Amino acid sequence: MKTAFVTGATAGIGEATVRALVASGWRCIATGRRQERLEALVAELGADKVHPAVFDVRDSAAMDAAIAALPAEFAGVDLLVNNAGLAKGLSPAQEADLADWQVMIDTNVTAMVVLTRKLLPTLVARKGAIIAIGSVAGSYIYPGGNVYAGSKAFANHFTLALRADLHGTGVRVTSIEPGMVETEFTLVRTGSQEASDKLYSGADPMTGEDIANTIRWIAELPLHLNINRLELMPVSQDFAGFRVARD
Ligand code: NDP
Ligand code: 8X3
């Protein structure tokens, strides 16, 4: 049985990924700050299939402690799913809250590289895989995207850069870059359930399960195959966005 380390498993894409991988015969380390949600996943899927690791990804010492505390049967990580992340705010850069920018950089950029660096020796030794959740926001700019877009451009690019460094090791690396997925993402970004419902209303957005099934498919491809990057959108979304400001 193979083991996946899934960050951000208390909601959305990460939670759906744990369910999809366990249903396909994987064991998962499920991480996040909301302990009760991780415990609910353990109760639903079984303690032999899910190990809860409660920590804030921005806390490198807590990350070390969580890795050191992995039970023996979960310690051999074959797949890292770099998923934990968030957007805060949609204000234009000239009005944005610097604290929001810092949280996004600390979570989406710093925490991702720190965790990846810590798990790389195990992943290399096991010829494992890394699947990171970047975003279309890293490729296509929209107003108010500013630091979120920048952090996801970093995620998209760092993941591809890992592929170059891991050349010859047998480790597979994939950057998944989704568009609109209905999760708690917009609630976290705006602080408003109403704003979240409004964004997704009538748009038939992708679901956490859509992305989770894509992650499982990539993870289970034959070992000689590597998907480098994969961009997904709901049919209702596209990437046209040029604007002209007139006098
Ligand atoms: P959710 O808000 O539903 O889930 C985010 C997850 O990240 C939660 O489990 C949360 O756990 C975890 N997380 C956030 N901050 C921290 C932290 N400091 N420490 C530990 N865990 C943290 O959003 P999604 O499922 O949509 O987002 C998952 C990823 O997908 C993100 O990287 C996001 O940028 C990306 N993405 C999302 C898209 C969308 O439209 N929804 C599209 C493209 C990419 P907890 O709060 O319990 O700590
Ligand atoms: C989330 C997708 O388009 O809201 O990464 O930025 S988007």
mmCIF file of C-alpha atoms and ligand atoms in Angstrom:
data_model
loop_
_atom_site.group_PDB
_atom_site.id
_atom_site.type_symbol
_atom_site.label_atom_id
_atom_site.label_comp_id
_atom_site.label_asym_id
_atom_site.label_seq_id
_atom_site.Cartn_x
_atom_site.Cartn_y
_atom_site.Cartn_z
ATOM 1 C CA MET A 1 0.000 0.000 0.000
ATOM 2 C CA LYS A 2 1.373 3.437 -0.962
ATOM 3 C CA THR A 3 1.329 6.511 1.268
ATOM 4 C CA ALA A 4 0.366 10.075 0.326
ATOM 5 C CA PHE A 5 1.062 13.238 2.336
ATOM 6 C CA VAL A 6 -1.852 15.579 1.544
ATOM 7 C CA THR A 7 -1.680 19.130 2.873
ATOM 8 C CA GLY A 8 -4.871 21.099 3.427
ATOM 9 C CA ALA A 9 -7.070 18.041 3.924
ATOM 10 C CA THR A 10 -9.661 19.693 6.178
ATOM 11 C CA ALA A 11 -11.679 21.108 3.270
ATOM 12 C CA GLY A 12 -12.125 21.360 -0.477
ATOM 13 C CA ILE A 13 -9.626 19.779 -2.838
ATOM 14 C CA GLY A 14 -7.415 18.255 -0.124
ATOM 15 C CA GLU A 15 -10.259 16.589 1.759
ATOM 16 C CA ALA A 16 -11.656 15.162 -1.505
ATOM 17 C CA THR A 17 -8.162 13.966 -2.436
ATOM 18 C CA VAL A 18 -7.819 11.959 0.764
ATOM 19 C CA ARG A 19 -11.187 10.301 0.084
ATOM 20 C CA ALA A 20 -10.284 9.543 -3.553
ATOM 21 C CA LEU A 21 -6.849 8.132 -2.716
ATOM 22 C CA VAL A 22 -8.082 6.009 0.187
ATOM 23 C CA ALA A 23 -10.908 4.636 -1.998
ATOM 24 C CA SER A 24 -8.208 3.638 -4.485
ATOM 25 C CA GLY A 25 -6.132 1.786 -1.881
ATOM 26 C CA TRP A 26 -3.758 4.473 -0.637
ATOM 27 C CA ARG A 27 -2.912 5.406 2.933
ATOM 28 C CA CYS A 28 -2.958 9.177 3.600
ATOM 29 C CA ILE A 29 -1.379 11.595 6.019
ATOM 30 C CA ALA A 30 -4.033 14.320 6.188
ATOM 31 C CA THR A 31 -2.882 17.743 7.372
ATOM 32 C CA GLY A 32 -4.526 21.019 8.367
ATOM 33 C CA ARG A 33 -5.145 23.240 11.385
ATOM 34 C CA ARG A 34 -8.744 22.138 12.081
ATOM 35 C CA GLN A 35 -8.225 19.046 14.194
ATOM 36 C CA GLU A 36 -11.918 18.121 14.449
ATOM 37 C CA ARG A 37 -12.203 17.866 10.658
ATOM 38 C CA LEU A 38 -9.169 15.591 10.447
ATOM 39 C CA GLU A 39 -10.596 13.440 13.241
ATOM 40 C CA ALA A 40 -13.866 13.184 11.312
ATOM 41 C CA LEU A 41 -11.923 11.949 8.259
ATOM 42 C CA VAL A 42 -10.184 9.317 10.412
ATOM 43 C CA ALA A 43 -13.555 8.231 11.846
ATOM 44 C CA GLU A 44 -15.015 7.986 8.329
ATOM 45 C CA LEU A 45 -12.107 6.274 6.541
ATOM 46 C CA GLY A 46 -10.277 4.387 9.328
ATOM 47 C CA ALA A 47 -7.148 4.982 11.406
ATOM 48 C CA ASP A 48 -5.255 2.396 9.343
ATOM 49 C CA LYS A 49 -5.915 4.524 6.217
ATOM 50 C CA VAL A 50 -5.696 8.109 7.501
ATOM 51 C CA HIS A 51 -3.163 9.614 9.883
ATOM 52 C CA PRO A 52 -4.152 13.110 11.061
ATOM 53 C CA ALA A 53 -1.310 15.645 11.325
ATOM 54 C CA VAL A 54 -2.524 18.879 12.877
ATOM 55 C CA PHE A 55 -0.175 21.791 12.242
ATOM 56 C CA ASP A 56 0.014 25.224 10.682
ATOM 57 C CA VAL A 57 2.124 24.865 7.524
ATOM 58 C CA ARG A 58 3.763 28.213 8.291
ATOM 59 C CA ASP A 59 5.303 26.731 11.458
ATOM 60 C CA SER A 60 8.444 24.881 10.371
ATOM 61 C CA ALA A 61 9.092 23.413 13.857
ATOM 62 C CA ALA A 62 5.536 22.060 14.048
ATOM 63 C CA MET A 63 6.036 20.572 10.582
ATOM 64 C CA ASP A 64 9.223 18.831 11.779
ATOM 65 C CA ALA A 65 7.404 17.482 14.835
ATOM 66 C CA ALA A 66 4.520 16.169 12.691
ATOM 67 C CA ILE A 67 6.942 14.404 10.327
ATOM 68 C CA ALA A 68 8.930 12.942 13.242
ATOM 69 C CA ALA A 69 5.697 11.683 14.847
ATOM 70 C CA LEU A 70 4.521 9.733 11.788
ATOM 71 C CA PRO A 71 3.709 6.128 12.729
ATOM 72 C CA ALA A 72 6.073 3.637 11.018
ATOM 73 C CA GLU A 73 3.443 2.503 8.506
ATOM 74 C CA PHE A 74 2.888 6.124 7.372
ATOM 75 C CA ALA A 75 6.545 7.248 7.414
ATOM 76 C CA GLY A 76 7.472 6.107 3.892
ATOM 77 C CA VAL A 77 5.900 8.897 1.848
ATOM 78 C CA ASP A 78 5.434 7.977 -1.836
ATOM 79 C CA LEU A 79 3.386 11.015 -2.906
ATOM 80 C CA LEU A 80 3.386 14.609 -1.698
ATOM 81 C CA VAL A 81 0.261 16.583 -2.614
ATOM 82 C CA ASN A 82 1.177 20.242 -2.111
ATOM 83 C CA ASN A 83 -2.353 21.590 -1.784
ATOM 84 C CA ALA A 84 -2.706 23.768 1.350
ATOM 85 C CA GLY A 85 -3.116 27.359 0.315
ATOM 86 C CA LEU A 86 -5.368 30.360 0.276
ATOM 87 C CA ALA A 87 -6.218 33.742 -1.126
ATOM 88 C CA LYS A 88 -6.946 36.716 1.128
ATOM 89 C CA GLY A 89 -8.679 39.737 -0.298
ATOM 90 C CA LEU A 90 -9.463 41.069 -3.755
ATOM 91 C CA SER A 91 -8.451 44.702 -3.286
ATOM 92 C CA PRO A 92 -6.285 46.405 -5.885
ATOM 93 C CA ALA A 93 -2.617 46.389 -4.904
ATOM 94 C CA GLN A 94 -2.638 50.070 -4.014
ATOM 95 C CA GLU A 95 -5.308 49.432 -1.359
ATOM 96 C CA ALA A 96 -4.444 45.915 -0.237
ATOM 97 C CA ASP A 97 -3.736 44.877 3.338
ATOM 98 C CA LEU A 98 -0.047 43.983 3.706
ATOM 99 C CA ALA A 99 -0.947 41.403 6.369
ATOM 100 C CA ASP A 100 -3.054 39.543 3.768
ATOM 101 C CA TRP A 101 -0.130 39.574 1.351
ATOM 102 C CA GLN A 102 2.198 38.177 4.013
ATOM 103 C CA VAL A 103 -0.195 35.318 4.882
ATOM 104 C CA MET A 104 -0.446 34.310 1.209
ATOM 105 C CA ILE A 105 3.323 34.386 0.696
ATOM 106 C CA ASP A 106 3.984 32.492 3.936
ATOM 107 C CA THR A 107 1.397 29.805 3.109
ATOM 108 C CA ASN A 108 1.451 29.437 -0.668
ATOM 109 C CA VAL A 109 5.161 29.997 -1.211
ATOM 110 C CA THR A 110 7.315 29.576 1.901
ATOM 111 C CA ALA A 111 5.442 26.685 3.524
ATOM 112 C CA MET A 112 5.257 24.790 0.243
ATOM 113 C CA VAL A 113 8.991 24.984 -0.395
ATOM 114 C CA VAL A 114 9.886 24.175 3.216
ATOM 115 C CA LEU A 115 7.714 21.046 3.323
ATOM 116 C CA THR A 116 8.897 19.932 -0.103
ATOM 117 C CA ARG A 117 12.549 20.285 0.928
ATOM 118 C CA LYS A 118 11.946 18.279 4.108
ATOM 119 C CA LEU A 119 10.234 15.389 2.269
ATOM 120 C CA LEU A 120 12.472 15.295 -0.818
ATOM 121 C CA PRO A 121 15.041 12.806 0.561
ATOM 122 C CA THR A 122 12.268 10.294 1.299
ATOM 123 C CA LEU A 123 10.593 10.917 -2.060
ATOM 124 C CA VAL A 124 13.888 10.412 -3.907
ATOM 125 C CA ALA A 125 14.696 7.250 -1.948
ATOM 126 C CA ARG A 126 11.262 5.819 -2.795
ATOM 127 C CA LYS A 127 11.105 7.124 -6.398
ATOM 128 C CA GLY A 128 7.904 8.871 -5.412
ATOM 129 C CA ALA A 129 5.887 11.738 -6.844
ATOM 130 C CA ILE A 130 4.977 15.354 -6.164
ATOM 131 C CA ILE A 131 1.689 16.852 -7.319
ATOM 132 C CA ALA A 132 1.246 20.543 -6.568
ATOM 133 C CA ILE A 133 -1.928 22.597 -6.845
ATOM 134 C CA GLY A 134 -0.985 25.812 -8.567
ATOM 135 C CA SER A 135 -3.653 27.836 -10.321
ATOM 136 C CA VAL A 136 -4.708 29.455 -13.562
ATOM 137 C CA ALA A 137 -4.170 32.649 -11.551
ATOM 138 C CA GLY A 138 -0.450 31.980 -11.974
ATOM 139 C CA SER A 139 -0.785 32.257 -15.748
ATOM 140 C CA TYR A 140 -3.667 34.684 -16.376
ATOM 141 C CA ILE A 141 -3.939 37.920 -14.437
ATOM 142 C CA TYR A 142 -7.212 39.316 -13.123
ATOM 143 C CA PRO A 143 -7.856 42.509 -11.118
ATOM 144 C CA GLY A 144 -7.270 41.999 -7.400
ATOM 145 C CA GLY A 145 -5.273 38.831 -8.024
ATOM 146 C CA ASN A 146 -1.952 40.576 -7.260
ATOM 147 C CA VAL A 147 -0.089 38.569 -4.586
ATOM 148 C CA TYR A 148 -2.303 35.490 -4.866
ATOM 149 C CA ALA A 149 -1.551 35.384 -8.595
ATOM 150 C CA GLY A 150 2.139 35.930 -7.901
ATOM 151 C CA SER A 151 2.236 33.171 -5.304
ATOM 152 C CA LYS A 152 0.562 30.751 -7.699
ATOM 153 C CA ALA A 153 2.916 31.707 -10.539
ATOM 154 C CA PHE A 154 5.658 30.768 -8.090
ATOM 155 C CA ALA A 155 3.915 27.470 -7.278
ATOM 156 C CA ASN A 156 3.459 26.608 -10.961
ATOM 157 C CA HIS A 157 7.074 27.449 -11.757
ATOM 158 C CA PHE A 158 8.716 25.980 -8.639
ATOM 159 C CA THR A 159 6.988 22.683 -9.371
ATOM 160 C CA LEU A 160 8.360 22.632 -12.917
ATOM 161 C CA ALA A 161 11.779 23.578 -11.553
ATOM 162 C CA LEU A 162 11.636 20.572 -9.216
ATOM 163 C CA ARG A 163 11.108 18.381 -12.246
ATOM 164 C CA ALA A 164 14.380 19.660 -13.675
ATOM 165 C CA ASP A 165 16.329 19.090 -10.458
ATOM 166 C CA LEU A 166 14.839 15.622 -9.995
ATOM 167 C CA HIS A 167 15.835 14.550 -13.497
ATOM 168 C CA GLY A 168 17.223 11.019 -13.351
ATOM 169 C CA THR A 169 15.869 10.233 -9.879
ATOM 170 C CA GLY A 170 12.662 8.586 -11.054
ATOM 171 C CA VAL A 171 10.577 11.075 -9.042
ATOM 172 C CA ARG A 172 7.546 12.260 -11.016
ATOM 173 C CA VAL A 173 6.449 15.892 -10.673
ATOM 174 C CA THR A 174 3.209 17.523 -11.819
ATOM 175 C CA SER A 175 1.798 21.031 -11.589
ATOM 176 C CA ILE A 176 -2.017 20.993 -11.631
ATOM 177 C CA GLU A 177 -3.387 24.445 -12.419
ATOM 178 C CA PRO A 178 -7.162 24.680 -11.870
ATOM 179 C CA GLY A 179 -9.568 27.498 -12.545
ATOM 180 C CA MET A 180 -12.778 27.891 -10.576
ATOM 181 C CA VAL A 181 -13.430 25.111 -8.059
ATOM 182 C CA GLU A 182 -16.265 25.451 -5.553
ATOM 183 C CA THR A 183 -14.695 24.909 -2.121
ATOM 184 C CA GLU A 184 -14.222 27.123 0.940
ATOM 185 C CA PHE A 185 -11.691 29.122 -1.114
ATOM 186 C CA THR A 186 -13.919 32.155 -1.765
ATOM 187 C CA LEU A 187 -15.355 32.132 1.757
ATOM 188 C CA VAL A 188 -11.768 32.315 3.064
ATOM 189 C CA ARG A 189 -10.821 34.964 0.512
ATOM 190 C CA THR A 190 -13.765 37.291 1.142
ATOM 191 C CA GLY A 191 -15.011 36.288 4.606
ATOM 192 C CA SER A 192 -18.525 36.183 3.138
ATOM 193 C CA GLN A 193 -20.637 33.107 2.409
ATOM 194 C CA GLU A 194 -22.911 35.353 0.356
ATOM 195 C CA ALA A 195 -20.020 36.466 -1.874
ATOM 196 C CA SER A 196 -18.950 32.859 -2.258
ATOM 197 C CA ASP A 197 -22.440 31.672 -3.220
ATOM 198 C CA LYS A 198 -22.745 34.551 -5.690
ATOM 199 C CA LEU A 199 -19.466 33.729 -7.434
ATOM 200 C CA TYR A 200 -20.337 30.095 -7.995
ATOM 201 C CA SER A 201 -24.054 30.587 -8.683
ATOM 202 C CA GLY A 202 -25.082 29.449 -12.167
ATOM 203 C CA ALA A 203 -21.453 28.807 -13.175
ATOM 204 C CA ASP A 204 -21.426 25.028 -12.732
ATOM 205 C CA PRO A 205 -17.880 25.252 -11.303
ATOM 206 C CA MET A 206 -15.494 22.355 -10.887
ATOM 207 C CA THR A 207 -15.672 20.487 -7.588
ATOM 208 C CA GLY A 208 -13.045 19.293 -5.143
ATOM 209 C CA GLU A 209 -13.866 15.783 -6.347
ATOM 210 C CA ASP A 210 -13.060 16.749 -9.961
ATOM 211 C CA ILE A 211 -9.557 17.814 -8.952
ATOM 212 C CA ALA A 212 -9.139 14.906 -6.521
ATOM 213 C CA ASN A 213 -9.960 12.391 -9.254
ATOM 214 C CA THR A 214 -7.418 14.099 -11.516
ATOM 215 C CA ILE A 215 -4.779 13.855 -8.783
ATOM 216 C CA ARG A 216 -5.541 10.157 -8.258
ATOM 217 C CA TRP A 217 -5.386 9.532 -12.031
ATOM 218 C CA ILE A 218 -1.976 11.213 -12.301
ATOM 219 C CA ALA A 219 -0.638 9.430 -9.219
ATOM 220 C CA GLU A 220 -1.620 6.045 -10.621
ATOM 221 C CA LEU A 221 -0.296 6.470 -14.170
ATOM 222 C CA PRO A 222 2.411 4.016 -15.281
ATOM 223 C CA LEU A 223 5.734 4.932 -13.671
ATOM 224 C CA HIS A 224 7.390 5.853 -16.992
ATOM 225 C CA LEU A 225 4.796 8.610 -17.633
ATOM 226 C CA ASN A 226 5.015 12.166 -16.278
ATOM 227 C CA ILE A 227 2.321 14.805 -16.706
ATOM 228 C CA ASN A 228 4.345 18.023 -16.410
ATOM 229 C CA ARG A 229 1.494 20.500 -16.074
ATOM 230 C CA LEU A 230 -2.250 20.289 -16.400
ATOM 231 C CA GLU A 231 -4.592 23.282 -16.634
ATOM 232 C CA LEU A 232 -8.298 22.748 -15.972
ATOM 233 C CA MET A 233 -11.339 25.030 -16.046
ATOM 234 C CA PRO A 234 -15.072 24.557 -15.882
ATOM 235 C CA VAL A 235 -16.644 24.906 -19.335
ATOM 236 C CA SER A 236 -18.280 28.138 -18.130
ATOM 237 C CA GLN A 237 -14.903 29.874 -17.535
ATOM 238 C CA ASP A 238 -12.308 31.083 -20.035
ATOM 239 C CA PHE A 239 -9.137 33.153 -20.060
ATOM 240 C CA ALA A 240 -10.079 36.209 -22.132
ATOM 241 C CA GLY A 241 -9.354 39.255 -20.027
ATOM 242 C CA PHE A 242 -7.911 42.228 -21.914
ATOM 243 C CA ARG A 243 -9.336 45.613 -20.887
ATOM 244 C CA VAL A 244 -8.832 49.159 -22.138
ATOM 245 C CA ALA A 245 -9.268 52.203 -19.895
ATOM 246 C CA ARG A 246 -10.462 55.221 -21.913
ATOM 247 C CA ASP A 247 -10.416 58.936 -21.173
HETATM 248 P P1 NDP B 1 -10.234 25.417 0.875
HETATM 249 O O1 NDP B 1 -10.276 26.726 1.585
HETATM 250 O O2 NDP B 1 -11.503 24.638 0.772
HETATM 251 O O3 NDP B 1 -9.114 24.490 1.527
HETATM 252 C C1 NDP B 1 -7.838 25.019 1.854
HETATM 253 C C2 NDP B 1 -7.070 24.039 2.710
HETATM 254 O O4 NDP B 1 -5.775 24.611 2.988
HETATM 255 C C3 NDP B 1 -7.741 23.772 4.040
HETATM 256 O O5 NDP B 1 -7.658 22.392 4.353
HETATM 257 C C4 NDP B 1 -6.902 24.568 5.036
HETATM 258 O O6 NDP B 1 -6.838 23.927 6.303
HETATM 259 C C5 NDP B 1 -5.518 24.516 4.371
HETATM 260 N N1 NDP B 1 -4.682 25.603 4.877
HETATM 261 C C6 NDP B 1 -4.783 26.919 4.586
HETATM 262 N N2 NDP B 1 -3.892 27.629 5.331
HETATM 263 C C7 NDP B 1 -3.228 26.714 6.109
HETATM 264 C C8 NDP B 1 -2.222 26.807 7.094
HETATM 265 N N3 NDP B 1 -1.676 27.992 7.450
HETATM 266 N N4 NDP B 1 -1.784 25.683 7.692
HETATM 267 C C9 NDP B 1 -2.314 24.484 7.352
HETATM 268 N N5 NDP B 1 -3.264 24.320 6.424
HETATM 269 C C10 NDP B 1 -3.721 25.433 5.807
HETATM 270 O O7 NDP B 1 -9.658 25.749 -0.593
HETATM 271 P P2 NDP B 1 -9.317 24.815 -1.854
HETATM 272 O O8 NDP B 1 -9.533 23.394 -1.561
HETATM 273 O O9 NDP B 1 -9.979 25.419 -3.017
HETATM 274 O O10 NDP B 1 -7.764 25.149 -1.991
HETATM 275 C C11 NDP B 1 -6.752 24.178 -2.068
HETATM 276 C C12 NDP B 1 -5.642 24.682 -2.981
HETATM 277 O O11 NDP B 1 -6.175 24.811 -4.295
HETATM 278 C C13 NDP B 1 -5.073 26.037 -2.615
HETATM 279 O O12 NDP B 1 -3.676 26.000 -2.769
HETATM 280 C C14 NDP B 1 -5.705 26.979 -3.640
HETATM 281 O O13 NDP B 1 -4.891 28.096 -3.889
HETATM 282 C C15 NDP B 1 -5.780 26.065 -4.821
HETATM 283 N N6 NDP B 1 -6.712 26.425 -5.871
HETATM 284 C C16 NDP B 1 -8.043 26.591 -5.593
HETATM 285 C C17 NDP B 1 -8.925 26.938 -6.608
HETATM 286 C C18 NDP B 1 -10.366 27.215 -6.365
HETATM 287 O O14 NDP B 1 -11.016 27.838 -7.238
HETATM 288 N N7 NDP B 1 -10.949 26.766 -5.246
HETATM 289 C C19 NDP B 1 -8.449 27.055 -8.002
HETATM 290 C C20 NDP B 1 -7.033 26.879 -8.165
HETATM 291 C C21 NDP B 1 -6.218 26.554 -7.140
HETATM 292 P P3 NDP B 1 -7.087 24.642 7.739
HETATM 293 O O15 NDP B 1 -7.821 25.919 7.474
HETATM 294 O O16 NDP B 1 -7.848 23.639 8.526
HETATM 295 O O17 NDP B 1 -5.695 24.843 8.253
HETATM 296 C C1 8X3 B 2 -8.147 30.041 -7.700
HETATM 297 C C2 8X3 B 2 -8.723 30.295 -9.052
HETATM 298 O O1 8X3 B 2 -9.415 32.096 -10.679
HETATM 299 O O2 8X3 B 2 -10.165 32.313 -8.364
HETATM 300 O O3 8X3 B 2 -6.795 29.820 -7.805
HETATM 301 O O4 8X3 B 2 -7.864 32.730 -8.914
HETATM 302 S S1 8X3 B 2 -9.042 31.931 -9.242
#
